Short mmCIF file of C-alpha atoms in Angstrom, two decimals:
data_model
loop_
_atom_site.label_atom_id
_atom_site.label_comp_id
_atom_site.label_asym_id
_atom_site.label_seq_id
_atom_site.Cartn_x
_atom_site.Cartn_y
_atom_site.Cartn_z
CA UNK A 157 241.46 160.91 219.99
CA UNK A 158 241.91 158.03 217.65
CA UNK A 159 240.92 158.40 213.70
CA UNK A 160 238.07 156.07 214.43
CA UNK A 161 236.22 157.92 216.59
CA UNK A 162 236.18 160.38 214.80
CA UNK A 163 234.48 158.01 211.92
CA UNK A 164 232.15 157.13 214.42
CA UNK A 165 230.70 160.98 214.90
CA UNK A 166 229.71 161.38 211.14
CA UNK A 167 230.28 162.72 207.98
CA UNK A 168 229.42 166.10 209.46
CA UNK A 169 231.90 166.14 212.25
CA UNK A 170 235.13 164.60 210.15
CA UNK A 171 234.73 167.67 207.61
CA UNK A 172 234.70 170.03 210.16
CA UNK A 173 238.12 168.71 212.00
CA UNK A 174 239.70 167.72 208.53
CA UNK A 175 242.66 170.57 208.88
CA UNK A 176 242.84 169.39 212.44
CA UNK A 177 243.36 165.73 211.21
CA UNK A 178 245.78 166.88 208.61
CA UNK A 179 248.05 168.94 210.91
CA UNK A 180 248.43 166.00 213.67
CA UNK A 181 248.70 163.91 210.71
CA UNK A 182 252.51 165.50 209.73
CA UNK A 183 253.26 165.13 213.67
CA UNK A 184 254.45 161.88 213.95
CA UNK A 185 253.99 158.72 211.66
CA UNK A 186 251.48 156.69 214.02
CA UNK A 187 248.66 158.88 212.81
CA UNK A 188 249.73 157.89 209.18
CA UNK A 189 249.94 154.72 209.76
CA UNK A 190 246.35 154.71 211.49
CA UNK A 191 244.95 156.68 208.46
CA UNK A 192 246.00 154.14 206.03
CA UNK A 193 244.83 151.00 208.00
CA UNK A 194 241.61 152.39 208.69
CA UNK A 195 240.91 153.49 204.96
CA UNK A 196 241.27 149.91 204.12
CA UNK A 197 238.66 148.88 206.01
CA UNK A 198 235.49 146.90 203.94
CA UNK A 199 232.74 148.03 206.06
CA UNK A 200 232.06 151.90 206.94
CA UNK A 201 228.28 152.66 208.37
CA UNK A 202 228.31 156.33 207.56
CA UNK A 203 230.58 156.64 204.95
CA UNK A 204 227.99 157.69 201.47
CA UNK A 205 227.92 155.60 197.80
CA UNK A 206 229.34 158.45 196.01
CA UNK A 207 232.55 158.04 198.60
CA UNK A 208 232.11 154.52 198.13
CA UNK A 209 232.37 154.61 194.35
CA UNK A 210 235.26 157.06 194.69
CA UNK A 211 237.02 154.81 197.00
CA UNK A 212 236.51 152.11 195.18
CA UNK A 213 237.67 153.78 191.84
CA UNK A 214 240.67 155.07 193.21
CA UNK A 215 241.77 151.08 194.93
CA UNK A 216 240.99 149.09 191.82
CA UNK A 217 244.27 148.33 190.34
CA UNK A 218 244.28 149.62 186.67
CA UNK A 219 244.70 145.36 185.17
CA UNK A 220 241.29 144.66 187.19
CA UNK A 221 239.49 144.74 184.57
CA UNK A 222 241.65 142.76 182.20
CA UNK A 223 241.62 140.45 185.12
CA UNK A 224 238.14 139.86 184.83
CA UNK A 225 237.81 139.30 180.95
CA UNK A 226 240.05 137.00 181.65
CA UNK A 227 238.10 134.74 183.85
CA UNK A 228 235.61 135.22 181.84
CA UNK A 229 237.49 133.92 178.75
CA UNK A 230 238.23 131.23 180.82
CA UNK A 231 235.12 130.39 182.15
CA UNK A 232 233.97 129.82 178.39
CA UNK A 233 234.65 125.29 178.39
CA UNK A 234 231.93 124.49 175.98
CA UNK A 235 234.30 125.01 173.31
CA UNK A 236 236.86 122.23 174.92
CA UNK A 237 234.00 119.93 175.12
CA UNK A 238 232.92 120.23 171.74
CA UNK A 239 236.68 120.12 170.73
CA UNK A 240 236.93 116.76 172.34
CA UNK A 241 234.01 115.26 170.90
CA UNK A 242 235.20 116.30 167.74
CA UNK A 243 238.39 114.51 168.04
CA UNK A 244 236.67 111.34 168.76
CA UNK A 245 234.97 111.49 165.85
CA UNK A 246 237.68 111.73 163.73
CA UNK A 247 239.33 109.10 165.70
CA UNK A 248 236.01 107.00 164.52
CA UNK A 249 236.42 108.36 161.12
CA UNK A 250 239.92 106.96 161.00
CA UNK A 251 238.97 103.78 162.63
CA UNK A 252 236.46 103.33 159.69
CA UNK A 253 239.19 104.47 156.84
CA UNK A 254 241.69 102.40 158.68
CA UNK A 255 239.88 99.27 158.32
CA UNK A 256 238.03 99.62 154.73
CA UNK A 257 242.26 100.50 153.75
CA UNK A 258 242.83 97.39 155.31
CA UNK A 259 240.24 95.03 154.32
CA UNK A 260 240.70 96.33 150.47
CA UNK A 261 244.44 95.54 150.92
CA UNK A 262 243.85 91.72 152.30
CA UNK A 263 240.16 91.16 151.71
CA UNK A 264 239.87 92.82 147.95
CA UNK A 265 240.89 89.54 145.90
CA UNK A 266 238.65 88.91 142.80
CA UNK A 267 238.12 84.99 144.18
CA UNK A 268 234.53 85.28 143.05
CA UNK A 269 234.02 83.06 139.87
CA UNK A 270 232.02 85.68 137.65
CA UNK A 271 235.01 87.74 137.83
CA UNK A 272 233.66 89.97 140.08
CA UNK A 273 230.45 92.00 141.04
CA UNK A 274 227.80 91.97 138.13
CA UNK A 275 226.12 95.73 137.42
CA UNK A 276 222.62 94.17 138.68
CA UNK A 277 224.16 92.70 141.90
CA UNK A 278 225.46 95.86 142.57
CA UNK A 279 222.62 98.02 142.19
CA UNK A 280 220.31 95.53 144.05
CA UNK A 281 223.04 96.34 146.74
CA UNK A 282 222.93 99.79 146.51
CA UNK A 283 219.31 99.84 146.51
CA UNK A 284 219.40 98.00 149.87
CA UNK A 285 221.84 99.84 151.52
CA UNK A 286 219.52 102.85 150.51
CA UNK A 287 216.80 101.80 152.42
CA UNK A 288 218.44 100.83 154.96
CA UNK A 289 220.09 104.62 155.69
CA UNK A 290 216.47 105.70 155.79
CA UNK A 291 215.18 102.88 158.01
CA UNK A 292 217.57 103.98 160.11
CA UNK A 293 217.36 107.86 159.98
CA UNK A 294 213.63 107.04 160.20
CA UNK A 295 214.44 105.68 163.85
CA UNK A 296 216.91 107.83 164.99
CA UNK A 297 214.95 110.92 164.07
CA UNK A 298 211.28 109.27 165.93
CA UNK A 299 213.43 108.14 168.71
CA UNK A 300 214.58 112.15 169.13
CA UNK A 301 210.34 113.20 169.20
CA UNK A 302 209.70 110.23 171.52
CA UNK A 303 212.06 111.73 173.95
CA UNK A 304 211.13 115.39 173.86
CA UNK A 305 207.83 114.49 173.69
CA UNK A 306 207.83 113.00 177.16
CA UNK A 307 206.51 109.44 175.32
CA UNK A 308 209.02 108.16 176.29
CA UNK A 309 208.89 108.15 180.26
CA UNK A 310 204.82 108.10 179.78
CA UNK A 311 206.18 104.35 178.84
CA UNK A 312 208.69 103.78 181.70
CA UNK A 313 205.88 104.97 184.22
CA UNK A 314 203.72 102.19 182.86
CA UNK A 315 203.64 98.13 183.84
CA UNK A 316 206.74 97.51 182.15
CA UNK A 317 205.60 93.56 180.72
CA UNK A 318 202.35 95.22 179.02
CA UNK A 319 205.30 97.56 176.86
CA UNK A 320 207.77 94.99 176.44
CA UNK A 321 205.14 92.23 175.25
CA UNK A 322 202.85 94.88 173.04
CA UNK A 323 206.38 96.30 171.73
CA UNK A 324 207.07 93.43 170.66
CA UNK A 325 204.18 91.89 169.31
CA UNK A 326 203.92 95.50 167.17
CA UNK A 327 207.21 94.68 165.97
CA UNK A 328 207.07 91.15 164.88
CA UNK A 329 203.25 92.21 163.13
CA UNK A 330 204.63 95.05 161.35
CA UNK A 331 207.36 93.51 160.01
CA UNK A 332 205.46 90.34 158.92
CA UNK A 333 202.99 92.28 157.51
CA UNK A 334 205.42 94.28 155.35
CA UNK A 335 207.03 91.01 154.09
CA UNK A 336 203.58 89.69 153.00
CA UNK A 337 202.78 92.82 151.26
CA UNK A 338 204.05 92.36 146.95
CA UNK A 339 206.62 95.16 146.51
CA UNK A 340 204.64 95.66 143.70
CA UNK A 341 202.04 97.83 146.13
CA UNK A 342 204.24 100.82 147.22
CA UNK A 343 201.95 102.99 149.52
CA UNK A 344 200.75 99.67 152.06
CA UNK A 345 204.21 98.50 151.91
CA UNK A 346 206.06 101.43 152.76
CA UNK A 347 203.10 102.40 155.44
CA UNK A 348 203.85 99.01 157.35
CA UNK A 349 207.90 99.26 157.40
CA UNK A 350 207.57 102.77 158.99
CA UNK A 351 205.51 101.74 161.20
CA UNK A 352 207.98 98.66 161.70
CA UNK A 353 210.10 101.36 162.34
CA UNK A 354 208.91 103.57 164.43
CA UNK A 355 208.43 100.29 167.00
CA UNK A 356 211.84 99.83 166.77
CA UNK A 357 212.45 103.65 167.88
CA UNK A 358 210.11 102.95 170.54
CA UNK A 359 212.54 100.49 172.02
CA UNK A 360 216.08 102.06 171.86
CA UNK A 361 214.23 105.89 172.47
CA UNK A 362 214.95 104.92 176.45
CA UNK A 363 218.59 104.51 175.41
CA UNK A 364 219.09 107.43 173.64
CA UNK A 365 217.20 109.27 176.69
CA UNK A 366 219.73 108.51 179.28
CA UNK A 367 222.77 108.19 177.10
CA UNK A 368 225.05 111.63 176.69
CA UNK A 369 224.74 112.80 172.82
CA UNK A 370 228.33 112.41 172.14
CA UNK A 371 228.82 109.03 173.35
CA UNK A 372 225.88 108.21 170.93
CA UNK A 373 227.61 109.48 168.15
CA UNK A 374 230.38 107.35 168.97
CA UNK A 375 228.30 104.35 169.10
CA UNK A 376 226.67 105.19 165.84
CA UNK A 377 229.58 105.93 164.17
CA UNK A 378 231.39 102.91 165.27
CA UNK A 379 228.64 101.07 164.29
CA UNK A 380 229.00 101.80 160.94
CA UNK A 381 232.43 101.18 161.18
CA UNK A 382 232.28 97.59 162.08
CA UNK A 383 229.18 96.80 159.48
CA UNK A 384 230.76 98.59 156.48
CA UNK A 385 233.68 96.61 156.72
CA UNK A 386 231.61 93.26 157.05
CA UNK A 387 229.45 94.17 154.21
CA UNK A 388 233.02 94.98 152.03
CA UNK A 389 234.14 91.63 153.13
CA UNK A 390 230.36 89.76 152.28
CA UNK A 391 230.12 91.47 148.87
CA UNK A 392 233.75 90.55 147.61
CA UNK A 393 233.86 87.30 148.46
CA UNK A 394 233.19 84.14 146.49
CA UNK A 395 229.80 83.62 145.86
CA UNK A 396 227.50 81.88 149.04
CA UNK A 397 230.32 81.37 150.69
CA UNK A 398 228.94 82.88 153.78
CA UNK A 399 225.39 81.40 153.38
CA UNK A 400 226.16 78.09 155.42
CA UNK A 401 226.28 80.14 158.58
CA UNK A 402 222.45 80.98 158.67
CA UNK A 403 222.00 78.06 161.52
CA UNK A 404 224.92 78.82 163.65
CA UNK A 405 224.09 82.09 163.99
CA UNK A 406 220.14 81.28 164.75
CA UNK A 407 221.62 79.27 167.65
CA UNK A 408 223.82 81.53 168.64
CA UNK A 409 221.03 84.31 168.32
CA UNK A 410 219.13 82.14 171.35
CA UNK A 411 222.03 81.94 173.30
CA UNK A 412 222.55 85.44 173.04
CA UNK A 413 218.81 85.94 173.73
CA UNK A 414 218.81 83.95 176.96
CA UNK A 415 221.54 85.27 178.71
CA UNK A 416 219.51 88.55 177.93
CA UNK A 417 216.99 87.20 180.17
CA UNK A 418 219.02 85.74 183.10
CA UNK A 419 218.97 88.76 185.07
CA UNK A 420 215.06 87.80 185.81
CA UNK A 421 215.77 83.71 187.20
CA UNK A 422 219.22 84.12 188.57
CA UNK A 423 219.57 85.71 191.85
CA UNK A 424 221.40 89.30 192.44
CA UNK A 425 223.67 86.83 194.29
CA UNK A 426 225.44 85.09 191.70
CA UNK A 427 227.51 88.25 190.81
CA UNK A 428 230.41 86.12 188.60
CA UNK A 429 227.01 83.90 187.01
CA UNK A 430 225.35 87.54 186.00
CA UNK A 431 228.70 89.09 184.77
CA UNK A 432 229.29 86.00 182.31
CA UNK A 433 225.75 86.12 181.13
CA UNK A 434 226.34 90.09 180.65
CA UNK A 435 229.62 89.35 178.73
CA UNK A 436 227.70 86.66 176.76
CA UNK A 437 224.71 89.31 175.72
CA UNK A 438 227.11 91.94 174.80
CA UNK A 439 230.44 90.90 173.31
CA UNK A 440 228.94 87.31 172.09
CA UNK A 441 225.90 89.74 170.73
CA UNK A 442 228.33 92.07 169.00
CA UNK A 443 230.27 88.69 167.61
CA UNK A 444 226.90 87.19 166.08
CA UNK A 445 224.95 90.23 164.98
CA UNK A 446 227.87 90.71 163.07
CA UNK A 447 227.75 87.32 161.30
CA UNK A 448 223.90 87.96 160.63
CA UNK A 449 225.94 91.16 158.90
CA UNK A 450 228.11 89.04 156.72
CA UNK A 451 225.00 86.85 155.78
CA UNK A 452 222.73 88.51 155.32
CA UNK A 453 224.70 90.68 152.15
CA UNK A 454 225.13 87.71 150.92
CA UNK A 455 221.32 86.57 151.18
CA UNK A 456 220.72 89.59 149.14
CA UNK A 457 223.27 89.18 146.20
CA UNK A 458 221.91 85.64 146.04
CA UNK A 459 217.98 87.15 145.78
CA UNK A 460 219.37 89.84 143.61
CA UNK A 461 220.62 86.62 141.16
CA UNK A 462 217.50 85.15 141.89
CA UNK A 463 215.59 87.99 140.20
CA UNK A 464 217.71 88.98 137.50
CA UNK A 465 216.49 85.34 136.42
CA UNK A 466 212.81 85.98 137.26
CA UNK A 467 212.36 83.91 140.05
CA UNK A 468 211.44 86.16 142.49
CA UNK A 469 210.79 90.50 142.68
CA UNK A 470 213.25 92.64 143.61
CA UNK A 471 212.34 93.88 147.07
CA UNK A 472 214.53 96.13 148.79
CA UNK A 473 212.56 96.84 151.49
CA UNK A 474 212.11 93.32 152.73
CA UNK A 475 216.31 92.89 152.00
CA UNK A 476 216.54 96.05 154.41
CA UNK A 477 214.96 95.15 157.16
CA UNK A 478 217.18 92.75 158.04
CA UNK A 479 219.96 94.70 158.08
CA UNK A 480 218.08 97.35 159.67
CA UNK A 481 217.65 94.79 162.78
CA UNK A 482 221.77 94.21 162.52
CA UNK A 483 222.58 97.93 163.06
CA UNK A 484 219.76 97.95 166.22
CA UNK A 485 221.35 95.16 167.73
CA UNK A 486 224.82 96.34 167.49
CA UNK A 487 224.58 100.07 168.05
CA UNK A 488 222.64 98.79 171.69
CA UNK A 489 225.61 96.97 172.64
CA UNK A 490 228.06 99.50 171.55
CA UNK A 491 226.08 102.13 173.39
CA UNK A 492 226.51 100.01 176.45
CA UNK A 493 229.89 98.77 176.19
CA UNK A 494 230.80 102.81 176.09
CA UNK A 495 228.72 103.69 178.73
CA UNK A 496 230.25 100.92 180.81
CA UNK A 497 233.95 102.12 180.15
CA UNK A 498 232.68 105.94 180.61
CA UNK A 499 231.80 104.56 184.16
CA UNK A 500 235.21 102.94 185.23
CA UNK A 501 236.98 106.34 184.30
CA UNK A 502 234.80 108.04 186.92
#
């Protein structure tokens, strides 16, 4: 009678012939061998938990456990993702140092012919830039409620024309309306240009919505980049140097704004046509929002001369908003510039 049998009678029955299993089991070494292949068996109907936990006690090798905290230390890769998004924004940081070093090396020449930037100029400036940081974190941070709010796809589910053409006409009559308004009137003023702003949040919250945080930080980041260095170059240089470019850049604002819209005349057909026209909205966008960059600091250390002579107010507000629209314009295309090269990796 074979040992598994004799599993197959009970618990009962294999205590009673235990000696008689142990003296057959000296015999010979089949038995032995039987014993041990049996034992190793997963499944066992009528063998109890407490035999089961004893078993299983007795077969765990003694690193099991150290084998375990050890999958589950590696199981932990948040940590490497948050490492690597770390690193790329110190490689952004260093891209930004790296080109302010190297502007103020080549670019930093007193060719201006006041002998440089005059204390009001440069408070005007500061002023702006000021603003500007808020206009901005004013966007970023209603984009953010927009999204977890659920406004956001409450906006997508609607006609999409009615969103785009009220978007936009709350966006041109906010920021008209805060230009009209004297700077001298604080609380209407700065009413209007958040509400200009929160319009613009409305349009880029769809962006941030589908766009991974990191790669936004990236686009941020190296948005900054590219207009800090502009401004440098804009504020150093001779005075209205750059102001003569205010009509090439309107043109190629409308070039840049139509090839925005070819998607809706030319057919899905014309795959080279719609890859130029892409090309031309983002890298020709990136090329003359970042002239509007370089002219409009100018534009506002010419109105800051203007009013040190009392020509016109100091408004800072009205001097940010165009920059604010700069930023917008880049940080969209670097967003999808990224996302594009994120895609060819995959």
């Amino acid at each position: 009678m074979s040992f598994t049998i004799t599993v197959r009678q009970g618990p009962a029955r294999l205590a009673s012939r235990l000696p008689e299993l142990t003296k057959s089991s000296f015999r010979s070494a089949a038995p032995i061998r039987a014993f041990h292949q049996t034992a190793t068996k997963p499944s066992n109907f009528f063998t109890s938990r407490t035999t089961v936990a004893s078993t299983l006690l007795k077969t765990t090798p003694k690193n099991a456990f150290a084998q375990s905290s050890r999958s589950y230390q590696q199981s932990a890769a948040p940590p490497v993702d948050s490492g690597s998004m770390m690193r790329r924004l110190l490689t952004g940081g260093a891209i930004f140092g790296g080109t302010l070093i190297a502007i103020n090396a080549v670019f930093n020449r007193e060719t201006r012919e006041d002998g440089g930037m005059p204390a009001f100029e440069r408070s005007y400036l500061n002023s702006t830039f000021l603003h500007t940081g808020l206009g901005v974190g004013i966007i970023g941070i209603t984009a953010r409620q927009m999204v977890q709010s659920g406004f956001v796809y409450r906006l997508m589910v609607t006609s999409p024309w009615v969103v785009a053409i009220g978007g936009l006409a709350l966006s041109f009559g906010t920021m008209l309306g805060t230009r009209a308004i004297d700077p001298d009137n604080y609380v209407p003023k700065y009413a209007l240009w958040t509400a200009f702003n929160a319009t613009q949040a409305a349009f880029i919250a769809p962006l941030i919505a589908f766009a991974p945080g990191p790669l936004i930080a990236r686009a941020g980041l190296y948005t900054v980049a590219m207009m800090g260095a502009i401004s440098f170059v804009g504020a150093t240089a001779k005075q209205e140097k750059y102001m003569y470019i205010g009509g090439p850049l309107l043109a190629g604002a409308a070039i840049v704004a139509v090839s925005g819209l070819a998607p809706l005349v030319i057919p899905a057909t014309a795959v080279r046509t719609l890859a130029f026209t892409e090309n031309i909205w983002l890298y020709g966008g990136l090329a003359v929002f970042g002239g509007f960059t370089l002219y409009d600091v100018q534009k506002i250390l010419y109105h800051a001369r203007m009013a040190e002579r009392g020509i016109i107010k100091k408004d800072p507000v009205n001097e940010s908003i165009s920059l604010e629209l700069d930023f917008l314009n880049i940080f969209i295309r670097m967003v999808q510039i990224l996302m594009m090269q994120q895609n060819r990796k995959k």
